[in-house]
Structures are given as structure tokens and as C-alpha cells.
Short mmCIF file of C-alpha atoms in Angstrom, two decimals:
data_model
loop_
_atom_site.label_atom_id
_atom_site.label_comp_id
_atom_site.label_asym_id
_atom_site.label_seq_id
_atom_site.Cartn_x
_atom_site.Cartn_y
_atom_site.Cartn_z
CA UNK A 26 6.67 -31.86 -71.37
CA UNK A 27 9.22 -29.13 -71.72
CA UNK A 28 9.84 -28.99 -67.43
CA UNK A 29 10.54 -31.74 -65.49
CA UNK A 30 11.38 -31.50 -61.59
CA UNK A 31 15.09 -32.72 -60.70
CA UNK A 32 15.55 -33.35 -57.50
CA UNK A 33 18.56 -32.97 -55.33
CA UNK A 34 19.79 -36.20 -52.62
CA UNK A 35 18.06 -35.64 -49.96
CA UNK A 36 20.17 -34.14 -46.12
CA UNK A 37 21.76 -31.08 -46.64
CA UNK A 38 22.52 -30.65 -49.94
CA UNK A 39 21.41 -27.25 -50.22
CA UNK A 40 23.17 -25.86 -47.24
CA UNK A 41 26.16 -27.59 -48.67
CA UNK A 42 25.64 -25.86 -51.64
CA UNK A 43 24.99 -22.86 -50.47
CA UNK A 44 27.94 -22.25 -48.16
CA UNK A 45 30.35 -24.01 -50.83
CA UNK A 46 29.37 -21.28 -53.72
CA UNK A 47 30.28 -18.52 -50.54
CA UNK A 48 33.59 -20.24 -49.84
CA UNK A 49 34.39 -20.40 -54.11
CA UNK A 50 34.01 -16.37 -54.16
CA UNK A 51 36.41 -16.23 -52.08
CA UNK A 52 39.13 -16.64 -54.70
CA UNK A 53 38.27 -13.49 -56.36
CA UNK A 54 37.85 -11.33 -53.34
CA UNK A 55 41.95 -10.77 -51.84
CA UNK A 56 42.64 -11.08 -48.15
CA UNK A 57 41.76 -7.52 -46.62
CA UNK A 58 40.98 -5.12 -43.92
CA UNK A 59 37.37 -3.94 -44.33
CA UNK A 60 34.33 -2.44 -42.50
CA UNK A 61 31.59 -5.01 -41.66
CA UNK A 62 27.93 -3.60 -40.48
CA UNK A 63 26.14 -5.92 -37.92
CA UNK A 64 22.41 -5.20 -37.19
CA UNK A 65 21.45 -5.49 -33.34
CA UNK A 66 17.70 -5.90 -32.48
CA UNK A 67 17.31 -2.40 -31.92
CA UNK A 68 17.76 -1.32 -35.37
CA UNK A 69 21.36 -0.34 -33.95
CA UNK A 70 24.31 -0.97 -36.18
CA UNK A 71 27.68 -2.55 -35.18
CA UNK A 72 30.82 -1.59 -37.42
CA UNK A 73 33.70 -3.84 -36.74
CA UNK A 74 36.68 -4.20 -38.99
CA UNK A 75 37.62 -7.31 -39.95
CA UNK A 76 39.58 -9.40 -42.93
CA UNK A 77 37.40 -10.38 -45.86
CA UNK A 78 39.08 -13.76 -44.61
CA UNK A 79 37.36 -13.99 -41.26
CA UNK A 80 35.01 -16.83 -40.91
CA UNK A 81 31.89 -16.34 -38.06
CA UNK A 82 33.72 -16.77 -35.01
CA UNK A 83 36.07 -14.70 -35.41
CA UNK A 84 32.97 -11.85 -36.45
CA UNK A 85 31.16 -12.62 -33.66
CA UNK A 86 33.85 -12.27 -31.09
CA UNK A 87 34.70 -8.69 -32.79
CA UNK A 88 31.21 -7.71 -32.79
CA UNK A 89 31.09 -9.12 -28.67
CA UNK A 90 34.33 -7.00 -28.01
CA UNK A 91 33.05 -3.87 -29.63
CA UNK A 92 29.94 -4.16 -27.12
CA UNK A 93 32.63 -5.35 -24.22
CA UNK A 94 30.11 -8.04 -24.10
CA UNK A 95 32.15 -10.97 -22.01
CA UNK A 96 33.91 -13.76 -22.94
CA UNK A 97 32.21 -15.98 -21.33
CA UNK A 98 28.65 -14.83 -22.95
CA UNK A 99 29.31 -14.97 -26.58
CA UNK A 100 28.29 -18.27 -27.03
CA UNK A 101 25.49 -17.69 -26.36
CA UNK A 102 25.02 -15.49 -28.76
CA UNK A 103 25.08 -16.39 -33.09
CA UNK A 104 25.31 -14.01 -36.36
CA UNK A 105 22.39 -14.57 -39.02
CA UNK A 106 21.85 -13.66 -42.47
CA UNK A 107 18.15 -12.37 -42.39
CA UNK A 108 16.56 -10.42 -45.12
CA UNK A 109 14.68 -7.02 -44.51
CA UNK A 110 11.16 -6.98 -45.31
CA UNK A 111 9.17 -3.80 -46.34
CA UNK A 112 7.40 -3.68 -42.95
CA UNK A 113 10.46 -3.05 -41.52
CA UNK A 114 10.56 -6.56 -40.18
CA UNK A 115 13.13 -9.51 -41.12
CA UNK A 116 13.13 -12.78 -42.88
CA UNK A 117 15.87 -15.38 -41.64
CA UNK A 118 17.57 -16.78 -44.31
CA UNK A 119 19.66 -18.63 -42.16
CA UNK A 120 22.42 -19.03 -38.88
CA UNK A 121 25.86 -18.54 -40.71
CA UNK A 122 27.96 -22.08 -40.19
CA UNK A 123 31.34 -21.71 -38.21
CA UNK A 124 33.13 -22.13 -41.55
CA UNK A 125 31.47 -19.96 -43.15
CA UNK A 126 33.07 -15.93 -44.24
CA UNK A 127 30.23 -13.31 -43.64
CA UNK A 128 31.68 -10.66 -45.43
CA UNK A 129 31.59 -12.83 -48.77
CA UNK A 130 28.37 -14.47 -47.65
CA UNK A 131 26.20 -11.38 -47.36
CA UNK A 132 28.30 -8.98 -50.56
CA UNK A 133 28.25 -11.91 -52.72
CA UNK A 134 24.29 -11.57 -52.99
CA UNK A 135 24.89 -7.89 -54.10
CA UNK A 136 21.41 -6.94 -52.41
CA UNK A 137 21.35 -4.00 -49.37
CA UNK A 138 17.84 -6.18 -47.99
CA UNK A 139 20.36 -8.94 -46.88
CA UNK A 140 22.49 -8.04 -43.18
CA UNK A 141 24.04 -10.07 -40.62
CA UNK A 142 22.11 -9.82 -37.10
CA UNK A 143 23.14 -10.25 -33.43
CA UNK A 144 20.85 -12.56 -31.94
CA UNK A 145 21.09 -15.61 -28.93
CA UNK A 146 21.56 -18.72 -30.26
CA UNK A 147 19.66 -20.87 -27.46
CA UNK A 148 16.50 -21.86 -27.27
CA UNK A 149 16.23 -23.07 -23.36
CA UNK A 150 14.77 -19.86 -21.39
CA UNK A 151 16.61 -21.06 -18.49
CA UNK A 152 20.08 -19.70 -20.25
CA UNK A 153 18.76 -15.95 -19.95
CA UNK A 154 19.71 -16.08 -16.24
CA UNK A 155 23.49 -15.99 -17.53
CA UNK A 156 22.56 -13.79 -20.15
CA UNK A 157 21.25 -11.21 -17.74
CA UNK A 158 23.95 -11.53 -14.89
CA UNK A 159 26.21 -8.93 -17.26
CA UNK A 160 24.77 -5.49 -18.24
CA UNK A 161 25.77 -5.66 -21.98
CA UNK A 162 23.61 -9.26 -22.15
CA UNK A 163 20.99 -7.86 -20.62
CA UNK A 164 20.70 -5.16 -23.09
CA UNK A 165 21.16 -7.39 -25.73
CA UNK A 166 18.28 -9.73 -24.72
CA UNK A 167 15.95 -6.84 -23.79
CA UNK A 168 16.57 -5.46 -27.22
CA UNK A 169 15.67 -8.66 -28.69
CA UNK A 170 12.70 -9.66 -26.15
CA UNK A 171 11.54 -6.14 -27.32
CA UNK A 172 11.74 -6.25 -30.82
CA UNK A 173 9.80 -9.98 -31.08
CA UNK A 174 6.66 -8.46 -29.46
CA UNK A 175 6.97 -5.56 -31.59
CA UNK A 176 6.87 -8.19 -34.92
CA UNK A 177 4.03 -9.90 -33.60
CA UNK A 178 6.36 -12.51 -32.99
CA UNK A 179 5.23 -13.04 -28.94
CA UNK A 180 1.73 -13.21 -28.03
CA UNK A 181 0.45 -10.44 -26.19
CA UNK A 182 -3.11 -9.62 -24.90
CA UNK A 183 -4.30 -5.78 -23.95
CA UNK A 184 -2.93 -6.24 -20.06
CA UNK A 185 0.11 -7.71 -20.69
CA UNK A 186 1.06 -5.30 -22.87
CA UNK A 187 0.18 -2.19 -20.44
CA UNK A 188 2.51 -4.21 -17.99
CA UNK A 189 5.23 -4.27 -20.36
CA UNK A 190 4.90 -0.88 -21.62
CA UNK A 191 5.16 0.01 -17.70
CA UNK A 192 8.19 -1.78 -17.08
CA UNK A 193 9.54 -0.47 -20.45
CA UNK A 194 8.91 3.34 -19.05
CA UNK A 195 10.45 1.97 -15.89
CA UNK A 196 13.07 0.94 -17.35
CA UNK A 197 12.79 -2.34 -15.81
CA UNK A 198 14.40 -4.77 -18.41
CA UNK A 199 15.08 -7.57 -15.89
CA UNK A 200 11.22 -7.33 -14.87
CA UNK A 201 10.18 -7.07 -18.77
CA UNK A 202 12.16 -9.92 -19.93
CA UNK A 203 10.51 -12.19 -16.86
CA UNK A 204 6.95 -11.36 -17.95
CA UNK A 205 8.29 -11.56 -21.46
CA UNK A 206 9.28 -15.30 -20.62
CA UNK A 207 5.49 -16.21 -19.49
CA UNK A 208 3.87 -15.15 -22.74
CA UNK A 209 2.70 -17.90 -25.73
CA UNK A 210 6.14 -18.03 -28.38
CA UNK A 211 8.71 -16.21 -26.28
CA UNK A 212 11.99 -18.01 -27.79
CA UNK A 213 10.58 -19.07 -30.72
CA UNK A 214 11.74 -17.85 -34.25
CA UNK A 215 8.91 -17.14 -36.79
CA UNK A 216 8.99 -18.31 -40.30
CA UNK A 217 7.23 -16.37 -43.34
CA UNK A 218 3.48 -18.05 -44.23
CA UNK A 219 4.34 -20.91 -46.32
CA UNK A 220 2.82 -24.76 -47.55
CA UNK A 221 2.48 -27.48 -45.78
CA UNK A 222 1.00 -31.53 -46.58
CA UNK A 223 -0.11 -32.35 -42.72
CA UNK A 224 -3.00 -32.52 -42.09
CA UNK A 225 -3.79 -32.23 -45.50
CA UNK A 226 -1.85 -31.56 -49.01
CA UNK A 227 -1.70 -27.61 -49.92
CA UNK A 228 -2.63 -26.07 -46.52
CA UNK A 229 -1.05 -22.92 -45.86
CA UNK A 230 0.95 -22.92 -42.47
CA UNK A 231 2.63 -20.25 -39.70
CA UNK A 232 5.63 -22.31 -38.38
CA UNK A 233 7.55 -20.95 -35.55
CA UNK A 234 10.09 -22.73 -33.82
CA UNK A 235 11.27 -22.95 -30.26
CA UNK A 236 10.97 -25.01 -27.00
CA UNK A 237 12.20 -28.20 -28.86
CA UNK A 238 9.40 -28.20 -31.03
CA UNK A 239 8.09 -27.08 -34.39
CA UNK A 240 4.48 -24.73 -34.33
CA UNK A 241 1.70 -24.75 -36.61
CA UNK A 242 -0.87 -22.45 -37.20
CA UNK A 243 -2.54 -24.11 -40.05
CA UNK A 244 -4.90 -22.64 -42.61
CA UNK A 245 -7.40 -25.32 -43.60
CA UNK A 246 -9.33 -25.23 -46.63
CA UNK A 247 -12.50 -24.28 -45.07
CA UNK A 248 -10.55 -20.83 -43.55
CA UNK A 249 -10.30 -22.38 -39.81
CA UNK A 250 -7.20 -22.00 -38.33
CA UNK A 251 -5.69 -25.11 -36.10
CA UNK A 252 -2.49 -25.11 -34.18
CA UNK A 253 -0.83 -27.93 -33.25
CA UNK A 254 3.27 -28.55 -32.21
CA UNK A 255 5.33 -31.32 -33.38
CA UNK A 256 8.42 -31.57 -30.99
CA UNK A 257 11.90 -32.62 -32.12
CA UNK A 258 12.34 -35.54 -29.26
CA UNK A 259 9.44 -37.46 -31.90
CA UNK A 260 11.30 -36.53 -35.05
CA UNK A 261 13.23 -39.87 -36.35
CA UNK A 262 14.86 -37.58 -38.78
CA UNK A 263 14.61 -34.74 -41.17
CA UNK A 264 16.00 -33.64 -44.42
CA UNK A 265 15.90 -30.66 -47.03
CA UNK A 266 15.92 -31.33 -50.72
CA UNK A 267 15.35 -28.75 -53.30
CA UNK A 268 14.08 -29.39 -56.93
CA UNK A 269 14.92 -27.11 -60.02
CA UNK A 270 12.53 -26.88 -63.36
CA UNK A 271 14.36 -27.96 -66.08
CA UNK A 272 13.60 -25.81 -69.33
CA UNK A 273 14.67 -27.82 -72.24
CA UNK A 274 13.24 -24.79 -74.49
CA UNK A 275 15.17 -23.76 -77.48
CA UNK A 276 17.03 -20.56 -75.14
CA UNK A 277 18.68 -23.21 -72.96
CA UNK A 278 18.89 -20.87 -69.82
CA UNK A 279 19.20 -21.71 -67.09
CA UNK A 280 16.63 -21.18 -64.07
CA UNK A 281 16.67 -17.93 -62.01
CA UNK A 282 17.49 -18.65 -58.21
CA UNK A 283 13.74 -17.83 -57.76
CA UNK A 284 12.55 -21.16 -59.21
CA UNK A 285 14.40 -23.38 -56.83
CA UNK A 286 11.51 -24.84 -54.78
CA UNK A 287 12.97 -26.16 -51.07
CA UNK A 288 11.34 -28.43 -49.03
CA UNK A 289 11.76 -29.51 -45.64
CA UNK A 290 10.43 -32.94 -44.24
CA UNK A 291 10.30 -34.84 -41.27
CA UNK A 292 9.90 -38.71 -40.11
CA UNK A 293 7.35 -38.01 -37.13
CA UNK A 294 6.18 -40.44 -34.35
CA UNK A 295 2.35 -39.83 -34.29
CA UNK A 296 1.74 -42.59 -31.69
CA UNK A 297 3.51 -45.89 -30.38
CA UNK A 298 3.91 -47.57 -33.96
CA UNK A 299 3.16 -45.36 -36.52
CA UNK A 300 5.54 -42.61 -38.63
CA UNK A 301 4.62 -40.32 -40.58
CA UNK A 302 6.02 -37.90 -43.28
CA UNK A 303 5.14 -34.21 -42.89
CA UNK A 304 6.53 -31.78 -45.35
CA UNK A 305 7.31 -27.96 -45.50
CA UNK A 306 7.40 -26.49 -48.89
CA UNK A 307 9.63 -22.73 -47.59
CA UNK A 308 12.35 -20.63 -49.03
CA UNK A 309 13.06 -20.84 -45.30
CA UNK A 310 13.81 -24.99 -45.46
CA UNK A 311 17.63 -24.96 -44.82
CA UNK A 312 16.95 -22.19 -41.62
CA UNK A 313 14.13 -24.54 -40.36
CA UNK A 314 16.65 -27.69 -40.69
CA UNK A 315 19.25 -25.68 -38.79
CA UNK A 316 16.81 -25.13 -36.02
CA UNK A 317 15.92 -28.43 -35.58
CA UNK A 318 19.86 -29.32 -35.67
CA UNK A 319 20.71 -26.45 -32.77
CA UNK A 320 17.46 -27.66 -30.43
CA UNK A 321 18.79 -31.45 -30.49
CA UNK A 322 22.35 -30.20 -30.21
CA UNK A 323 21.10 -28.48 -27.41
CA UNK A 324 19.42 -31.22 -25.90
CA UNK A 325 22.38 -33.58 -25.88
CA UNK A 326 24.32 -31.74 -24.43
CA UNK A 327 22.01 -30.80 -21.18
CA UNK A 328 21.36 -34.69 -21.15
CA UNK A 329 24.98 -35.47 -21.29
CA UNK A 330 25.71 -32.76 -18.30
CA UNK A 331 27.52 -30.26 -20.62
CA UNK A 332 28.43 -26.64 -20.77
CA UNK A 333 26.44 -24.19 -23.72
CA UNK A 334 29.88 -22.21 -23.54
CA UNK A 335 31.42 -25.34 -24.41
CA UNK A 336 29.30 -26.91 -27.32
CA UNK A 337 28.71 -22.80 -28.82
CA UNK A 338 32.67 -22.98 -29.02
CA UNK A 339 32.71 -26.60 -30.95
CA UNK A 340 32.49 -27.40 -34.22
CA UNK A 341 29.60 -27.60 -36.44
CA UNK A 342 28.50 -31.38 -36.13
CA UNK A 343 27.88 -33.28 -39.25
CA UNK A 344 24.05 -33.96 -40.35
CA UNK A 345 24.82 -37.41 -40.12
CA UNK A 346 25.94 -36.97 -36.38
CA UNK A 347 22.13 -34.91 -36.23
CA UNK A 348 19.77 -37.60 -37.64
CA UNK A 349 21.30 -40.12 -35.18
CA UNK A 350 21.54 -37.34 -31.97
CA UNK A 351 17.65 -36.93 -33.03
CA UNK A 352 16.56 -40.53 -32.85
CA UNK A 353 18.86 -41.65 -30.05
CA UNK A 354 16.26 -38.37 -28.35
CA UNK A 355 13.08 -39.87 -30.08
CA UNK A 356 13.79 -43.71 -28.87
CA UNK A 357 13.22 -42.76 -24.87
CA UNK A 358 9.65 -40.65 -25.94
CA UNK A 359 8.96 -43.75 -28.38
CA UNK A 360 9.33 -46.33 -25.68
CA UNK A 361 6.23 -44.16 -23.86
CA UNK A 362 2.84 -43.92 -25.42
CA UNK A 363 1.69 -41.74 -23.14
CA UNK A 364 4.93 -38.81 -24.31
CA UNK A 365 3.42 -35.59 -25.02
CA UNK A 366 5.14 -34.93 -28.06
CA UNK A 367 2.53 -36.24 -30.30
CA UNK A 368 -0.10 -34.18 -28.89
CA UNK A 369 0.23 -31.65 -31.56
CA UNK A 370 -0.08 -33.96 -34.50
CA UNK A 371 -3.03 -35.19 -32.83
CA UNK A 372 -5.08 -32.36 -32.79
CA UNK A 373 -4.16 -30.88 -35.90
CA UNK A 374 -5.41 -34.66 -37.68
CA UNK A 375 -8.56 -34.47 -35.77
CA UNK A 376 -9.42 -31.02 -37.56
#
């Protein structure tokens, strides 16, 4: 057999990877002043100058001073590297890593589809009260809120929308965002269609995730759709491998970045005693791991009593630190049968 699948050790290899390769291009690129374009959910565009040096924070706190958004609010607020879509609409590739230099990371894919976006970085609904308390956060998060339901990305049925549209001619963005906040996916970040194993191998799957939990809307192979969440409190762990054809033909080159298959998977208490595997086959894996990562960082530090403003403004934890944050979460849920978390597994086995 001329192929053969090689795959990479399992965790985060390919984020490693990924940010590493940003960090080498570096040494060809000198230390200067240049003009960096940041997308805002409107469509809007932010132009901050920077150093080709500057690593995220330092981006995002320009970008929060050119929109005299407060101090105190930029935490809650994260640049990603999404890629435009010919619907107008954008793919995230992923939440650029506090060591991380945007600059190199989007020119060094030499594509105009790829920008850096403003967008929160929470996932707790209960944060937007903060958000809102300053004009310039308010905007922000209207923008955004406004911008989801225009992607499909919130649910809306015919009277909710002629509410919102109301509010919108009102121009009633705290009263907007509050319905907003009562509608099925608010919060949630939506992933492009991809495959899944669970229930069954080769099923096509819509995940979105949000409100400590990952969505499905599976495909099944008779056509029915089932939808079913898996939350992160029931996740034991996770990790993201990627495999690369080999070609051993006589050219010797070397696969295109196209052929790099990632998958994410996930240890997953479906009742009292039994794990299971579920896997994601998406371009989208190392996003999707990063997700999960922010929603138990999250979570640990509203269990420990903890500021967002504090734990936006630490480091990056390690994936290590992750996997055991997650099932230090998952031990209390696994202790109860009865935990709700498993609910979504449930239903989408029974189909």
C-alpha cells in the first residue's frame, strides 16, 4: 500500500505545532511598527498599530484602547483567527494563545479569507451584566448578539424575531440582548458540518459549543436528525491528534496542508460505570479542544470563588493542568447517577 496513516501523540500536538511554526517565522520577519486590521462583529474594522513583535495581549489591549473600551472589561473579551466563508459568514480556526504574535500568525498564511476578530471570551451569560454596565461593551456584545442570529447561529422562531427586530428599530440593545439570552444556542459557537462515530461510525454532525457542554445535531443514516448535548463536567478527558498520508510514490512530496485529517475525542461518562470514546473528525479539532479547555477553566475558577478579570489576565494553563481540572469537575457529577450531564448521550444512543 503506497499510503499509510501516521499518527501524531495524542494532547495537543497540533496546537503545539501550529503556534511553534508561527513563533519560527518570526526570525525572518524584523521587529517593526505596522498596521494590524481587527474585524468587529459588525463587519467594522479596527486598525491599531502595533510591533510585528506583539504577542495577543498586548493586541487586544490596543484594539480595547482604540474603542476606549475599559480596563477592567478586556478580559472579557479574546482575538480569534476565523476564516471568511463565501456567505459572508466565518469559520473559527481558532482563539490565538497568549504567546502567540497575530501579526505573523494571520500574514504567515498569505490568504486575505483569514482575519483576527473581536469577540467575548466567556461562555457564562451571567458575565454580560459587566459587559453591559459600560457603553463600549454593550456595543460590542449587541454587535455580536446581532450578528449570531443573523448566521443562523441562535434559534429564532417568526415572533421572536419581530420582537427583536422591534427592539433593534428601538434601539433597545440592553432589551435585545435579554431576549437574545432566552433563545436555544445564545453563547454557543458553531462549528462547520463535520463527522462524527457516536451514535454510530460516519454520521454527519452540527456541533456547537457553549453552556459547558458540547451540541449535536446528528445526521443519521436514515436522514433523521437527533440532538443530544454532552457536557464537559462528564468528560474524563479529551485530546486532538492529527494523522498525515504518507506517499511513498516515486515524487517523494510531501502532503499538502489539506490532507492533514484532525480529530478530536473525548472519554465520556454515559452513566455511573461506563466510559465511552466519542470522536470528532473537523478541521475545527484544535478550536473545539480550546473550547472545552476555556469552559473548565471557567468553571474552576467560579468554583474556587475567583475573578474572570483575574484568570483572562493569567497565563495559558498547560493541557496537562486541563485533563486533570476536567476530571477533578467530572468526579462530583460521577459520584451522582442521577447528574444530568449524560442526558444527551442518552438520547442520541436511543435513536
Amino acid at each position: 500500500d503506497s499510503q499509510q496513516a501516521v499518527k501524531s501523540p495524542p494532547l495537543l500536538v497540533s496546537v503545539t505545532l501550529s503556534l511553534l511554526f508561527s513563533v519560527q517565522e518570526t526570525q525572518q520577519i524584523p521587529t517593526e511598527e505596522v498596521l494590524l486590521e481587527v474585524l468587529l462583529s459588525n463587519g467594522q474594522k479596527v486598525k491599531v498599530t502595533i510591533l510585528t513583535s506583539d504577542q495577543t495581549e498586548d493586541v487586544l489591549e490596543a484594539v480595547a484602547s482604540k474603542l476606549d473600551l475599559p480596563d477592567d472589561l478586556v478580559g472579557y473579551f479574546s482575538l480569534f483567527l476565523v476564516r471568511e466563508t463565501k456567505d459572508g459568514a466565518f469559520s473559527f480556526v481558532r482563539k490565538l494563545q497568549e504567546f502567540e504574535l497575530p501579526y505573523v500568525s494571520v500574514t504567515s498564511l498569505h490568504n486575505p479569507e483569514f482575519q483576527i476578530i473581536l469577540r467575548k471570551s466567556y461562555w457564562d451569560s451571567a458575565y454580560d451584566d459587566d459587559v453591559m454596565e459600560h457603553r463600549v461593551g454593550l456595543n460590542l456584545l449587541y454587535a455580536q448578539t446581532v450578528s449570531d442570529i443573523e448566521h443562523g447561529w441562535i434559534l429564532v422562531n417568526k415572533e421572536q424575531h419581530r420582537q427583536l427586530k422591534s427592539l433593534q428599530e428601538k434601539v433597545s440593545k440592553k432589551e435585545f440582548i435579554r431576549l437574545a439570552q432566552t433563545l436555544k444556542y445564545y453563547g454557543y459557537l458553531k462549528f462547520d458540518p463535520c463527522v462524527t462515530d457516536f451514535p454510530e461510525k460516519g454520521c454527519h454532525v452540527v456541533v456547537s459549543a457553549g453552556n459547558n457542554e458540547l451540541n449535536f445535531q446528528v445526521r443519521l443514516p436514515n436522514e433523521q436528525i437527533k440532538e443530544g448535548s454532552f457536557k464537559v463536567t462528564r468528560m474524563r478527558c479529551w485530546r486532538v491528534t492529527s494523522s498525515v498520508p504518507m506517499n511513498n510514490g516515486p515524487s517523494g512530496s510531501s502532503p499538502g496542508k489539506s490532507e492533514v485529517k484532525l480529530e478530536l475525542a473525548f472519554e465520556y461518562l454515559m452513566s455511573k460505570d461506563r466510559l465511552q470514546w466519542v470522536t470528532i473528525t473537523s478541521p475545527q479539532a484544535i478550536m473545539l479542544s480550546i473550547c472545552l479547555q476555556s469552559m473548565v477553566d471557567e468553571l474552576m475558577v467560579k468554583k474556587s470563588g475567583g475573578s474572570i478579570r483575574k484568570v483572562r489576565a493569567g497565563c495559558c494553563p498547560s493541557v496537562q493542568e486541563g485533563l486533570g481540572a476536567s476530571a477533578l469537575l467530572c468526579a462530583g457529577d460521577a459520584a451522582d447517577p442521577h447528574g444530568g450531564g449524560a442526558a444527551g448521550g442518552a438520547a442520541l444512543q436511543r435513536a
